[in-house]
């Protein structure tokens, strides 16, 4: 009989996969990580190739999605997933990856932490999750944006852009008394001080096109540390396509090879994991519910900043915000405010109700005073489902919104208008509700604590399939409007600690 290739096989080298690997490696377990991607993206690629693409992909027409999804790296990642995963979308953009480092190659790096109220009803302990948050924060490096002209220099801070600082001052001067609207400096996984192998943020502001200095966290960076001990192995260009239980689990791959281990850990991203489990899950006609965050983007003008130049800073989120819209604890939206001075002109020009030439001239004049707010709703406002194709092995995600969402969205826009006015901001034409999927905040397909064939245990073990664990967003039972990746990583870390202990003490 073939001996196992490792104690654990992890599928995926994104934020979830590497977070599960560290505790297992620290406990001396043999880990084999399989990833469909490779190390093709070289660190010293020229800036023009990063911005324009090696085939000038960036000069293609704007497809209306977020500027971040239109960069050459993002297009390459999304197109490969569409080509090879067998997952398509109807009214849903399947934003997912078959790339080393997963979606952390193109993420916005904004961080949120769930609190006890957010996980009420989840089968996990907030203290354990918080310990995992701390471990992950230390590993990846977190900075807060601060107005360095006004505040004492403290710890890991990066300068807040001038337009964002202006808005924050106005907010502090007249906060709504009921606390229903909050505005605060964003917390991002960006280094303000260099670490081995990663430079501090150079404030050049071209973050959208990848970060060659490594200041923005990307889970590829973790692979360097993981690969040091001999009991960790990473196999690139290996796309898992099947799972079979046979004295443990055997993974079949697209190139015909197979790998086995007593336990498998799926960290392929919510859509990638669903594709891998297609044959094990009895998905019926109603489809498999997927939680995603309906997302609204609102361009804003700060007249007080007109004709003033922008300050040097990164071009990721400057400010975070939240606004309550209902009575339940989860009835709040979260979001971010970006300065657009360093974002690609084209996306904004295309959205302006002017001709191209006039649009470009207008944009250049007002760039330093332009901001964009991105607002995320909680997952219960989405109605998206993954369906199996009737013929063939493919899957289709059908996107949708909860009943009455349009009325709630209209009401929210009205309430936000009041806040913009208080902050001295003018909402510009061009606000848009993104196609479901563009948010890339996915959860809830295989919730922890749920009974039945789609549920998982507190260790992410799929019901009815002992030894098959999932550690990505699939197992989060709910999707709040907070940024999700930090929680995916912390939960993967928590589960891997449990599994490492369990292997040492099978009585657990
Ligand atoms: C434009 C954009 C901006 C974002 N901004 C933020 C943000 O500001 N804050 C935030 O919290 N989140 C953000 N996100 C979301 C964040 O990127 C994801 O939540 C996170 O990457 C999920 O991590 P993961 O490891 O679960 O999955 P992924 O990052 O998708 O990684 C999946 C891994 O699995 C591998 N894989 C998949 N299928 C297979 C297979 N069959 N065989 C082998 N390997 C496979 C892939 O190659 C990849 O390595 C953003 C996403 C996008 C696209």
Coordinates of C-alpha atoms and ligand atoms in Angstrom, one line a residue:
X1 CA 0.0 0.0 0.0
X2 CA 1.3 3.5 -0.9
X3 CA 2.4 5.4 2.3
X4 CA 0.9 8.8 2.8
X5 CA 2.8 11.8 1.2
X6 CA 2.4 13.9 4.4
X7 CA 0.4 14.2 7.6
X8 CA -1.6 17.0 6.1
X9 CA -2.2 18.1 2.5
X10 CA -3.2 21.8 2.2
X11 CA -4.8 22.8 -1.1
X12 CA -4.1 26.5 -1.7
X13 CA -1.3 29.0 -0.9
X14 CA -3.6 32.0 -0.3
X15 CA -4.0 33.7 3.1
X16 CA -6.1 30.8 4.5
X17 CA -3.6 28.1 3.3
X18 CA -0.5 29.7 4.7
X19 CA -2.3 30.5 8.0
X20 CA -3.2 26.8 8.4
X21 CA 0.3 25.7 7.6
X22 CA 2.3 27.7 10.2
X23 CA 0.8 26.0 13.4
X24 CA 1.1 22.5 11.8
X25 CA 4.8 23.1 10.8
X26 CA 5.6 24.5 14.3
X27 CA 4.1 21.3 15.8
X28 CA 6.4 19.2 13.6
X29 CA 3.7 17.9 11.3
X30 CA 4.7 17.0 7.7
X31 CA 2.7 19.4 5.4
X32 CA 2.4 19.2 1.6
X33 CA 0.9 22.3 0.1
X34 CA -0.5 22.0 -3.4
X35 CA -1.1 25.1 -5.5
X36 CA -2.4 25.5 -9.0
X37 CA -0.2 28.7 -9.4
X38 CA 3.5 29.2 -9.6
X39 CA 6.2 31.8 -9.0
X40 CA 5.9 33.2 -12.5
X41 CA 5.4 36.8 -11.3
X42 CA 8.9 38.1 -10.8
X43 CA 9.7 40.7 -8.2
X44 CA 11.7 42.8 -10.6
X45 CA 9.2 43.0 -13.4
X46 CA 9.3 46.5 -14.9
X47 CA 6.9 49.1 -13.7
X48 CA 5.5 49.6 -17.3
X49 CA 4.7 45.9 -17.5
X50 CA 3.0 46.0 -14.1
X51 CA 0.9 49.0 -15.1
X52 CA 0.2 48.3 -18.8
X53 CA 0.6 44.5 -18.9
X54 CA 3.0 42.6 -21.1
X55 CA 0.4 42.6 -23.9
X56 CA -0.9 46.1 -23.1
X57 CA -4.0 44.5 -21.4
X58 CA -4.6 47.7 -19.5
X59 CA -5.4 49.6 -22.7
X60 CA -8.4 47.4 -23.3
X61 CA -11.8 49.0 -22.7
X62 CA -12.9 49.6 -19.1
X63 CA -15.3 46.8 -18.2
X64 CA -17.0 48.8 -15.5
X65 CA -15.6 46.8 -12.6
X66 CA -13.4 48.3 -9.8
X67 CA -10.1 49.8 -11.1
X68 CA -8.3 47.2 -8.9
X69 CA -9.8 44.3 -11.0
X70 CA -8.7 45.9 -14.2
X71 CA -4.9 45.8 -13.7
X72 CA -2.9 43.3 -15.7
X73 CA -2.2 41.1 -12.7
X74 CA -5.9 41.0 -11.7
X75 CA -7.1 40.3 -15.2
X76 CA -4.6 37.4 -15.6
X77 CA -5.7 35.9 -12.3
X78 CA -9.4 36.2 -12.9
X79 CA -9.2 35.0 -16.5
X80 CA -7.2 31.9 -15.6
X81 CA -9.8 31.0 -12.9
X82 CA -12.6 31.5 -15.4
X83 CA -10.9 29.3 -18.0
X84 CA -9.9 26.4 -15.8
X85 CA -12.1 26.2 -12.8
X86 CA -15.3 25.2 -14.6
X87 CA -17.2 28.0 -12.6
X88 CA -19.1 30.7 -14.5
X89 CA -21.4 33.4 -13.3
X90 CA -24.8 34.7 -14.2
X91 CA -25.3 38.1 -12.7
X92 CA -22.3 37.3 -10.6
X93 CA -18.6 37.8 -11.3
X94 CA -16.6 34.8 -10.1
X95 CA -13.7 36.6 -8.5
X96 CA -11.3 33.8 -7.5
X97 CA -7.8 32.6 -8.2
X98 CA -5.6 29.8 -9.4
X99 CA -2.4 31.7 -8.5
X100 CA 0.3 31.4 -6.0
X101 CA -0.7 33.7 -3.1
X102 CA -4.4 33.6 -4.3
X103 CA -6.3 36.8 -4.2
X104 CA -3.8 38.4 -1.8
X105 CA -1.9 39.3 -5.0
X106 CA -4.6 41.9 -5.8
X107 CA -6.4 42.5 -2.5
X108 CA -7.0 45.9 -0.9
X109 CA -5.3 44.8 2.4
X110 CA -7.9 46.5 4.7
X111 CA -8.3 44.8 8.0
X112 CA -11.3 44.3 10.4
X113 CA -11.7 42.2 13.5
X114 CA -14.9 40.6 14.5
X115 CA -16.1 41.0 18.1
X116 CA -18.2 38.8 20.4
X117 CA -21.4 40.3 19.0
X118 CA -20.4 39.5 15.4
X119 CA -19.9 35.8 16.2
X120 CA -22.9 35.3 18.5
X121 CA -24.2 31.9 17.6
X122 CA -21.0 30.7 16.0
X123 CA -19.6 27.5 17.7
X124 CA -16.2 29.2 18.4
X125 CA -14.8 31.1 21.4
X126 CA -14.0 34.8 20.9
X127 CA -10.9 34.5 23.1
X128 CA -9.4 31.8 20.9
X129 CA -10.2 33.9 17.8
X130 CA -8.6 36.9 19.3
X131 CA -5.5 35.0 20.1
X132 CA -5.3 34.0 16.5
X133 CA -5.9 37.6 15.4
X134 CA -2.9 38.6 17.4
X135 CA -0.7 35.9 16.0
X136 CA -1.7 36.8 12.4
X137 CA -1.3 40.5 12.9
X138 CA 2.2 40.1 14.2
X139 CA 3.1 37.8 11.3
X140 CA 1.7 40.0 8.4
X141 CA 2.3 43.5 9.8
X142 CA -0.5 46.0 10.3
X143 CA -0.4 49.8 10.1
X144 CA -3.0 52.5 10.8
X145 CA -3.2 55.7 8.7
X146 CA -2.7 58.7 10.9
X147 CA -2.7 62.4 10.4
X148 CA 1.0 62.9 11.2
X149 CA 0.6 66.7 11.2
X150 CA -1.8 66.6 14.0
X151 CA -1.1 63.4 16.1
X152 CA 1.9 62.2 18.0
X153 CA 3.9 59.7 16.2
X154 CA 2.9 56.3 17.6
X155 CA 3.8 52.9 16.5
X156 CA 2.9 51.5 13.1
X157 CA 1.5 54.5 11.3
X158 CA 1.5 55.7 7.7
X159 CA 0.5 59.3 6.7
X160 CA -3.1 60.0 6.0
X161 CA -3.7 61.7 2.7
X162 CA -4.5 65.4 2.9
X163 CA -8.1 65.1 1.6
X164 CA -8.8 62.2 3.9
X165 CA -7.3 64.1 6.9
X166 CA -9.5 67.1 6.1
X167 CA -12.6 64.9 6.1
X168 CA -11.6 63.2 9.4
X169 CA -11.1 66.6 11.0
X170 CA -14.6 67.7 10.0
X171 CA -16.0 64.5 11.4
X172 CA -14.3 64.9 14.7
X173 CA -15.6 68.4 15.0
X174 CA -19.2 67.4 14.6
X175 CA -19.8 63.7 15.2
X176 CA -23.5 62.5 15.2
X177 CA -24.5 62.2 18.8
X178 CA -26.1 58.7 18.5
X179 CA -22.9 57.1 17.2
X180 CA -24.8 55.7 14.1
X181 CA -22.1 56.9 11.8
X182 CA -18.4 56.2 12.5
X183 CA -15.4 57.4 10.6
X184 CA -11.9 56.4 11.5
X185 CA -8.4 55.9 10.1
X186 CA -8.2 52.7 8.1
X187 CA -6.2 49.8 9.3
X188 CA -4.2 48.0 6.5
X189 CA -1.8 45.1 6.2
X190 CA 1.0 47.4 5.0
X191 CA 4.4 47.8 6.6
X192 CA 5.4 51.1 8.0
X193 CA 8.8 49.7 8.9
X194 CA 10.9 47.3 7.0
X195 CA 11.2 43.6 7.9
X196 CA 13.5 40.9 6.5
X197 CA 12.5 40.5 2.8
X198 CA 9.9 43.3 2.9
X199 CA 10.5 47.1 2.6
X200 CA 8.4 49.7 4.3
X201 CA 5.8 51.5 2.2
X202 CA 7.5 54.0 0.0
X203 CA 4.3 56.1 -0.3
X204 CA 4.6 56.1 -4.2
X205 CA 0.9 55.4 -4.3
X206 CA 0.9 52.9 -7.2
X207 CA -0.3 50.1 -4.9
X208 CA -3.0 49.1 -7.4
X209 CA -0.4 47.5 -9.6
X210 CA 1.2 45.2 -7.1
X211 CA 3.7 46.2 -4.5
X212 CA 7.3 45.3 -5.6
X213 CA 8.7 46.4 -2.3
X214 CA 6.6 43.8 -0.5
X215 CA 5.1 46.4 1.9
X216 CA 1.6 45.2 1.3
X217 CA 1.0 41.8 2.7
X218 CA 0.8 39.0 0.1
X219 CA 0.7 35.4 1.3
X220 CA 3.5 34.5 -1.2
X221 CA 5.8 36.2 1.3
X222 CA 4.9 33.6 4.0
X223 CA 6.0 30.8 1.7
X224 CA 9.7 31.8 2.1
X225 CA 9.5 31.2 5.9
X226 CA 7.3 28.1 5.5
X227 CA 9.8 26.5 3.1
X228 CA 12.7 26.6 5.5
X229 CA 11.9 23.5 7.6
X230 CA 12.3 20.2 5.7
X231 CA 8.9 18.9 6.7
X232 CA 7.1 21.5 4.6
X233 CA 6.8 21.0 0.8
X234 CA 5.2 23.2 -1.8
X235 CA 4.2 21.8 -5.1
X236 CA 3.4 24.5 -7.7
X237 CA 1.4 24.1 -10.9
X238 CA -0.6 21.3 -9.3
X239 CA -4.4 21.8 -9.7
X240 CA -6.4 19.4 -7.6
X241 CA -9.5 18.1 -9.4
X242 CA -10.8 15.2 -7.3
X243 CA -11.0 13.9 -3.8
X244 CA -11.5 10.3 -2.7
X245 CA -11.5 8.7 0.7
X246 CA -9.4 5.6 1.0
X247 CA -7.7 5.0 4.4
X248 CA -7.3 8.7 4.5
X249 CA -7.8 11.0 1.5
X250 CA -6.3 10.9 -2.0
X251 CA -6.2 14.0 -4.2
X252 CA -6.2 13.6 -7.9
X253 CA -4.7 16.4 -10.0
X254 CA -5.1 17.8 -13.5
X255 CA -1.8 16.3 -14.7
X256 CA -2.8 12.8 -13.6
X257 CA -0.8 12.5 -10.4
X258 CA -2.2 11.8 -7.0
X259 CA -1.3 12.6 -3.4
X260 CA -2.6 11.1 -0.1
X261 CA -2.7 12.0 3.6
X262 CA -4.8 11.1 6.6
X263 CA -6.2 14.7 6.6
X264 CA -6.8 17.1 3.8
X265 CA -7.2 20.9 4.4
X266 CA -9.0 22.8 1.7
X267 CA -8.0 26.4 1.4
X268 CA -8.8 27.0 -2.2
X269 CA -11.1 30.0 -1.6
X270 CA -14.9 29.7 -1.4
X271 CA -15.4 29.2 -5.1
X272 CA -12.3 27.0 -5.6
X273 CA -13.3 24.8 -2.6
X274 CA -16.9 24.5 -3.9
X275 CA -15.5 23.3 -7.3
X276 CA -13.3 20.7 -5.6
X277 CA -16.2 19.4 -3.5
X278 CA -18.7 19.3 -6.4
X279 CA -18.9 15.5 -6.4
X280 CA -19.1 15.1 -2.6
X281 CA -21.9 17.6 -2.0
X282 CA -25.5 16.7 -2.8
X283 CA -26.3 20.1 -4.3
X284 CA -30.0 20.1 -5.3
X285 CA -32.0 22.3 -7.7
X286 CA -32.1 25.2 -5.3
X287 CA -28.3 25.4 -5.4
X288 CA -25.8 26.0 -2.6
X289 CA -26.2 29.3 -0.8
X290 CA -23.2 31.6 -1.0
X291 CA -23.0 34.8 1.1
X292 CA -21.5 37.8 -0.6
X293 CA -21.5 41.5 0.3
X294 CA -23.5 43.7 -2.0
X295 CA -21.2 46.7 -2.7
X296 CA -21.8 50.3 -3.5
X297 CA -19.2 52.7 -4.8
X298 CA -19.8 56.5 -4.5
X299 CA -17.5 59.1 -6.0
X300 CA -17.2 62.2 -3.8
X301 CA -15.8 65.7 -4.2
X302 CA -14.3 67.7 -1.4
X303 CA -14.7 71.4 -2.6
X304 CA -12.4 72.6 0.2
X305 CA -9.5 70.6 -1.4
X306 CA -10.1 71.8 -5.0
X307 CA -6.9 72.7 -6.8
X308 CA -4.9 71.6 -3.8
X309 CA -2.3 69.0 -4.5
X310 CA -2.4 65.5 -3.0
X311 CA 0.1 64.3 -0.3
X312 CA 2.3 61.3 -0.9
X313 CA 0.7 58.2 0.6
X314 CA -0.4 54.7 -0.4
X315 CA -3.5 54.4 -2.6
X316 CA -5.3 51.8 -0.5
X317 CA -8.1 52.7 2.0
X318 CA -7.5 55.9 3.9
X319 CA -10.5 55.9 6.1
X320 CA -12.9 53.3 7.4
X321 CA -16.6 54.0 8.0
X322 CA -19.7 52.3 9.4
X323 CA -23.3 53.3 9.4
X324 CA -26.2 51.5 11.1
X325 CA -29.3 51.0 9.0
X326 CA -31.6 48.8 11.1
X327 CA -32.3 47.5 14.6
X328 CA -30.5 44.2 14.6
X329 CA -26.9 44.1 15.8
X330 CA -25.8 43.1 12.3
X331 CA -27.6 45.9 10.5
X332 CA -24.7 48.1 9.7
X333 CA -22.7 48.7 6.6
X334 CA -18.9 49.1 6.6
X335 CA -16.8 50.8 4.1
X336 CA -13.7 52.7 3.2
X337 CA -12.8 56.0 1.7
X338 CA -10.0 56.2 -0.9
X339 CA -8.2 59.2 -2.4
X340 CA -8.3 58.9 -6.1
X341 CA -5.4 61.1 -7.1
X342 CA -3.2 58.0 -7.6
X343 CA -5.8 55.7 -9.2
X344 CA -5.9 55.2 -13.0
X345 CA -7.4 58.2 -14.7
X346 CA -9.3 56.1 -17.3
X347 CA -11.7 54.5 -14.9
X348 CA -12.9 57.8 -13.6
X349 CA -13.0 59.6 -17.0
X350 CA -15.2 56.8 -18.4
X351 CA -17.7 57.3 -15.6
X352 CA -17.9 61.1 -16.0
X353 CA -20.9 62.5 -17.9
X354 CA -18.4 64.4 -20.2
X355 CA -16.5 63.6 -23.4
X356 CA -13.2 61.9 -23.0
X357 CA -11.0 65.0 -23.6
X358 CA -13.1 67.2 -21.3
X359 CA -13.4 64.4 -18.8
X360 CA -9.6 64.0 -18.6
X361 CA -9.0 67.7 -18.2
X362 CA -11.7 68.0 -15.5
X363 CA -10.2 64.9 -13.7
X364 CA -6.7 66.4 -13.6
X365 CA -8.0 69.6 -12.1
X366 CA -10.0 68.0 -9.4
X367 CA -8.0 64.8 -8.7
X368 CA -6.6 66.1 -5.4
X369 CA -10.2 66.7 -4.1
X370 CA -11.7 63.5 -5.3
X371 CA -12.5 60.6 -3.0
X372 CA -14.4 57.3 -3.5
X373 CA -16.4 55.6 -0.8
X374 CA -16.9 51.9 -1.1
X375 CA -19.7 50.5 1.1
X376 CA -20.2 46.8 1.9
X377 CA -23.5 45.3 3.1
X378 CA -23.7 42.2 5.2
X379 CA -24.1 38.9 3.4
X380 CA -27.7 38.5 4.5
X381 CA -28.5 41.1 1.9
X382 CA -27.3 38.9 -0.9
X383 CA -29.1 35.9 -2.5
X384 CA -26.4 34.1 -4.5
X385 CA -26.4 30.4 -5.2
X386 CA -23.9 28.0 -6.7
X387 CA -25.6 25.5 -9.1
X388 CA -24.3 22.4 -10.7
X389 CA -24.6 22.3 -14.5
X390 CA -27.2 19.8 -15.6
X391 CA -24.7 18.4 -18.1
X392 CA -21.0 18.2 -17.5
X393 CA -19.0 19.0 -14.4
X394 CA -19.2 22.8 -14.3
X395 CA -20.9 25.1 -11.8
X396 CA -22.7 28.4 -12.2
X397 CA -23.0 31.1 -9.6
X398 CA -26.3 33.0 -9.9
X399 CA -26.0 36.4 -8.1
X400 CA -28.9 38.3 -6.5
X401 CA -30.1 40.5 -3.7
X402 CA -32.4 40.0 -0.7
X403 CA -36.1 41.0 -1.1
X404 CA -36.5 44.7 -0.4
X405 CA -32.7 45.4 -0.9
X406 CA -33.4 48.1 -3.4
X407 CA -35.6 50.0 -1.0
X408 CA -33.0 49.6 1.8
X409 CA -30.2 50.7 -0.6
X410 CA -32.1 53.8 -1.5
X411 CA -32.7 54.7 2.1
X412 CA -29.1 54.1 2.9
X413 CA -28.0 56.4 0.1
X414 CA -30.3 59.1 1.5
X415 CA -28.8 58.7 5.0
X416 CA -25.3 58.7 3.6
X417 CA -26.1 61.9 1.7
X418 CA -26.7 63.6 5.1
X419 CA -23.3 62.4 6.4
X420 CA -21.5 63.6 3.2
X421 CA -23.1 67.0 3.7
X422 CA -21.9 67.1 7.3
X423 CA -18.4 66.2 6.1
X424 CA -18.4 68.9 3.4
X425 CA -18.5 66.3 0.6
X426 CA -20.5 66.4 -2.6
X427 CA -21.6 63.0 -4.0
X428 CA -20.9 63.0 -7.8
X429 CA -22.9 61.3 -10.5
X430 CA -21.7 57.7 -11.2
X431 CA -22.5 56.0 -7.9
X432 CA -23.0 52.3 -8.7
X433 CA -24.0 49.1 -7.1
X434 CA -21.4 46.5 -8.2
X435 CA -22.4 43.2 -9.8
X436 CA -22.5 40.6 -7.1
X437 CA -19.1 38.8 -6.9
X438 CA -17.0 42.0 -7.5
X439 CA -17.0 42.4 -3.7
X440 CA -14.8 39.3 -3.4
X441 CA -16.1 38.9 0.2
X442 CA -17.5 35.3 0.1
X443 CA -18.6 33.0 3.0
X444 CA -21.2 30.6 4.3
X445 CA -21.3 27.7 1.8
X446 CA -20.3 25.1 4.4
X447 CA -21.0 26.8 7.8
X448 CA -19.3 25.6 11.0
X449 CA -21.9 24.2 13.4
X450 CA -24.6 23.5 10.8
X451 CA -26.1 20.0 10.6
X452 CA -26.4 18.0 7.4
X453 CA -24.2 17.4 4.4
X454 CA -23.2 21.1 3.9
X455 CA -22.2 21.7 7.5
X456 CA -18.8 21.6 9.1
X457 CA -17.6 21.0 12.6
X458 CA -15.8 23.6 14.8
X459 CA -12.6 22.2 13.2
X460 CA -13.9 22.8 9.7
X461 CA -14.4 19.1 9.2
X462 CA -17.0 18.4 6.6
X463 CA -20.0 16.5 8.1
X464 CA -20.0 12.8 6.8
X465 CA -16.4 13.1 5.6
X466 CA -14.0 12.6 8.5
X467 CA -10.5 13.9 7.8
X468 CA -11.7 16.4 5.2
X469 CA -11.3 19.9 6.6
X470 CA -12.1 23.3 5.1
X471 CA -10.4 26.5 6.5
X472 CA -11.3 29.2 4.0
X473 CA -14.3 31.6 4.0
X474 CA -16.7 28.7 3.1
X475 CA -17.0 27.7 6.8
X476 CA -17.7 31.2 8.3
X477 CA -21.4 30.9 9.2
X478 CA -22.2 34.5 8.6
X479 CA -20.7 37.4 6.6
X480 CA -20.8 40.7 8.4
X481 CA -20.0 43.8 6.5
X482 CA -16.5 43.9 8.0
X483 CA -13.5 43.0 5.9
X484 CA -13.3 39.3 5.9
X485 CA -9.7 38.1 5.2
X486 CA -8.2 38.7 8.7
X487 CA -11.0 36.5 10.1
X488 CA -10.5 33.8 7.5
X489 CA -6.8 33.7 8.4
X490 CA -7.4 33.8 12.2
X491 CA -10.0 31.0 11.9
X492 CA -7.5 28.9 9.8
X493 CA -4.8 29.5 12.4
X494 CA -7.3 28.5 15.2
X495 CA -8.3 25.3 13.4
X496 CA -4.7 24.3 12.6
X497 CA -3.7 24.7 16.3
X498 CA -6.6 22.4 17.2
X499 CA -5.5 19.8 14.6
X500 CA -1.9 19.9 15.7
X501 CA -3.0 19.3 19.3
X502 CA -5.4 16.6 18.2
X503 CA -2.8 14.7 16.3
X504 CA -0.5 14.9 19.4
X505 CA -3.4 13.7 21.6
X506 CA -6.0 11.7 19.7
X507 CA -8.2 11.6 22.8
X508 CA -9.1 15.2 22.2
Ligands
LIG1 C1 -9.7 43.4 -5.6 C2 -9.8 42.7 -4.3 C3 -9.7 43.5 -3.1 C4 -9.8 42.9 -1.9 N1 -9.6 43.6 -0.8 C5 -9.7 43.1 0.4 C6 -9.5 43.9 1.6 O1 -9.2 45.1 1.5 N2 -9.7 43.3 2.8 C7 -10.1 42.0 2.9 O2 -10.3 41.5 4.1 N3 -10.2 41.2 1.8 C8 -10.1 41.7 0.6 N4 -10.2 40.9 -0.5 C9 -10.6 39.5 -0.3 C10 -9.3 38.6 -0.1 O3 -8.5 38.7 -1.2 C11 -9.8 37.2 0.1 O4 -10.7 37.1 1.2 C12 -8.6 36.3 0.5 O5 -7.7 36.3 -0.5 C13 -9.2 34.8 0.6 O6 -8.1 34.0 1.0 P1 -8.1 32.4 0.7 O7 -6.8 31.9 1.0 O8 -9.3 31.8 1.3 O9 -8.4 32.3 -0.9 P2 -7.6 32.8 -2.2 O10 -6.8 34.0 -1.8 O11 -8.5 32.8 -3.3 O12 -6.5 31.6 -2.4 C14 -6.9 30.4 -3.0 C15 -5.7 29.5 -3.2 O13 -6.1 28.2 -3.6 C16 -5.5 27.9 -4.8 N5 -6.4 26.9 -5.5 C17 -7.7 27.2 -5.9 N6 -8.2 26.0 -6.4 C18 -7.2 25.1 -6.5 C19 -7.1 23.8 -7.0 N7 -8.1 23.2 -7.5 N8 -5.9 23.2 -6.9 C20 -4.8 23.8 -6.3 N9 -4.9 25.0 -5.8 C21 -6.0 25.7 -5.9 C22 -5.2 29.2 -5.6 O14 -4.1 29.0 -6.5 C23 -4.8 30.1 -4.4 O15 -3.5 29.9 -4.0 C24 -10.1 41.5 -1.8 C25 -10.2 40.7 -2.9 C26 -10.1 41.3 -4.2 C27 -10.2 40.5 -5.4

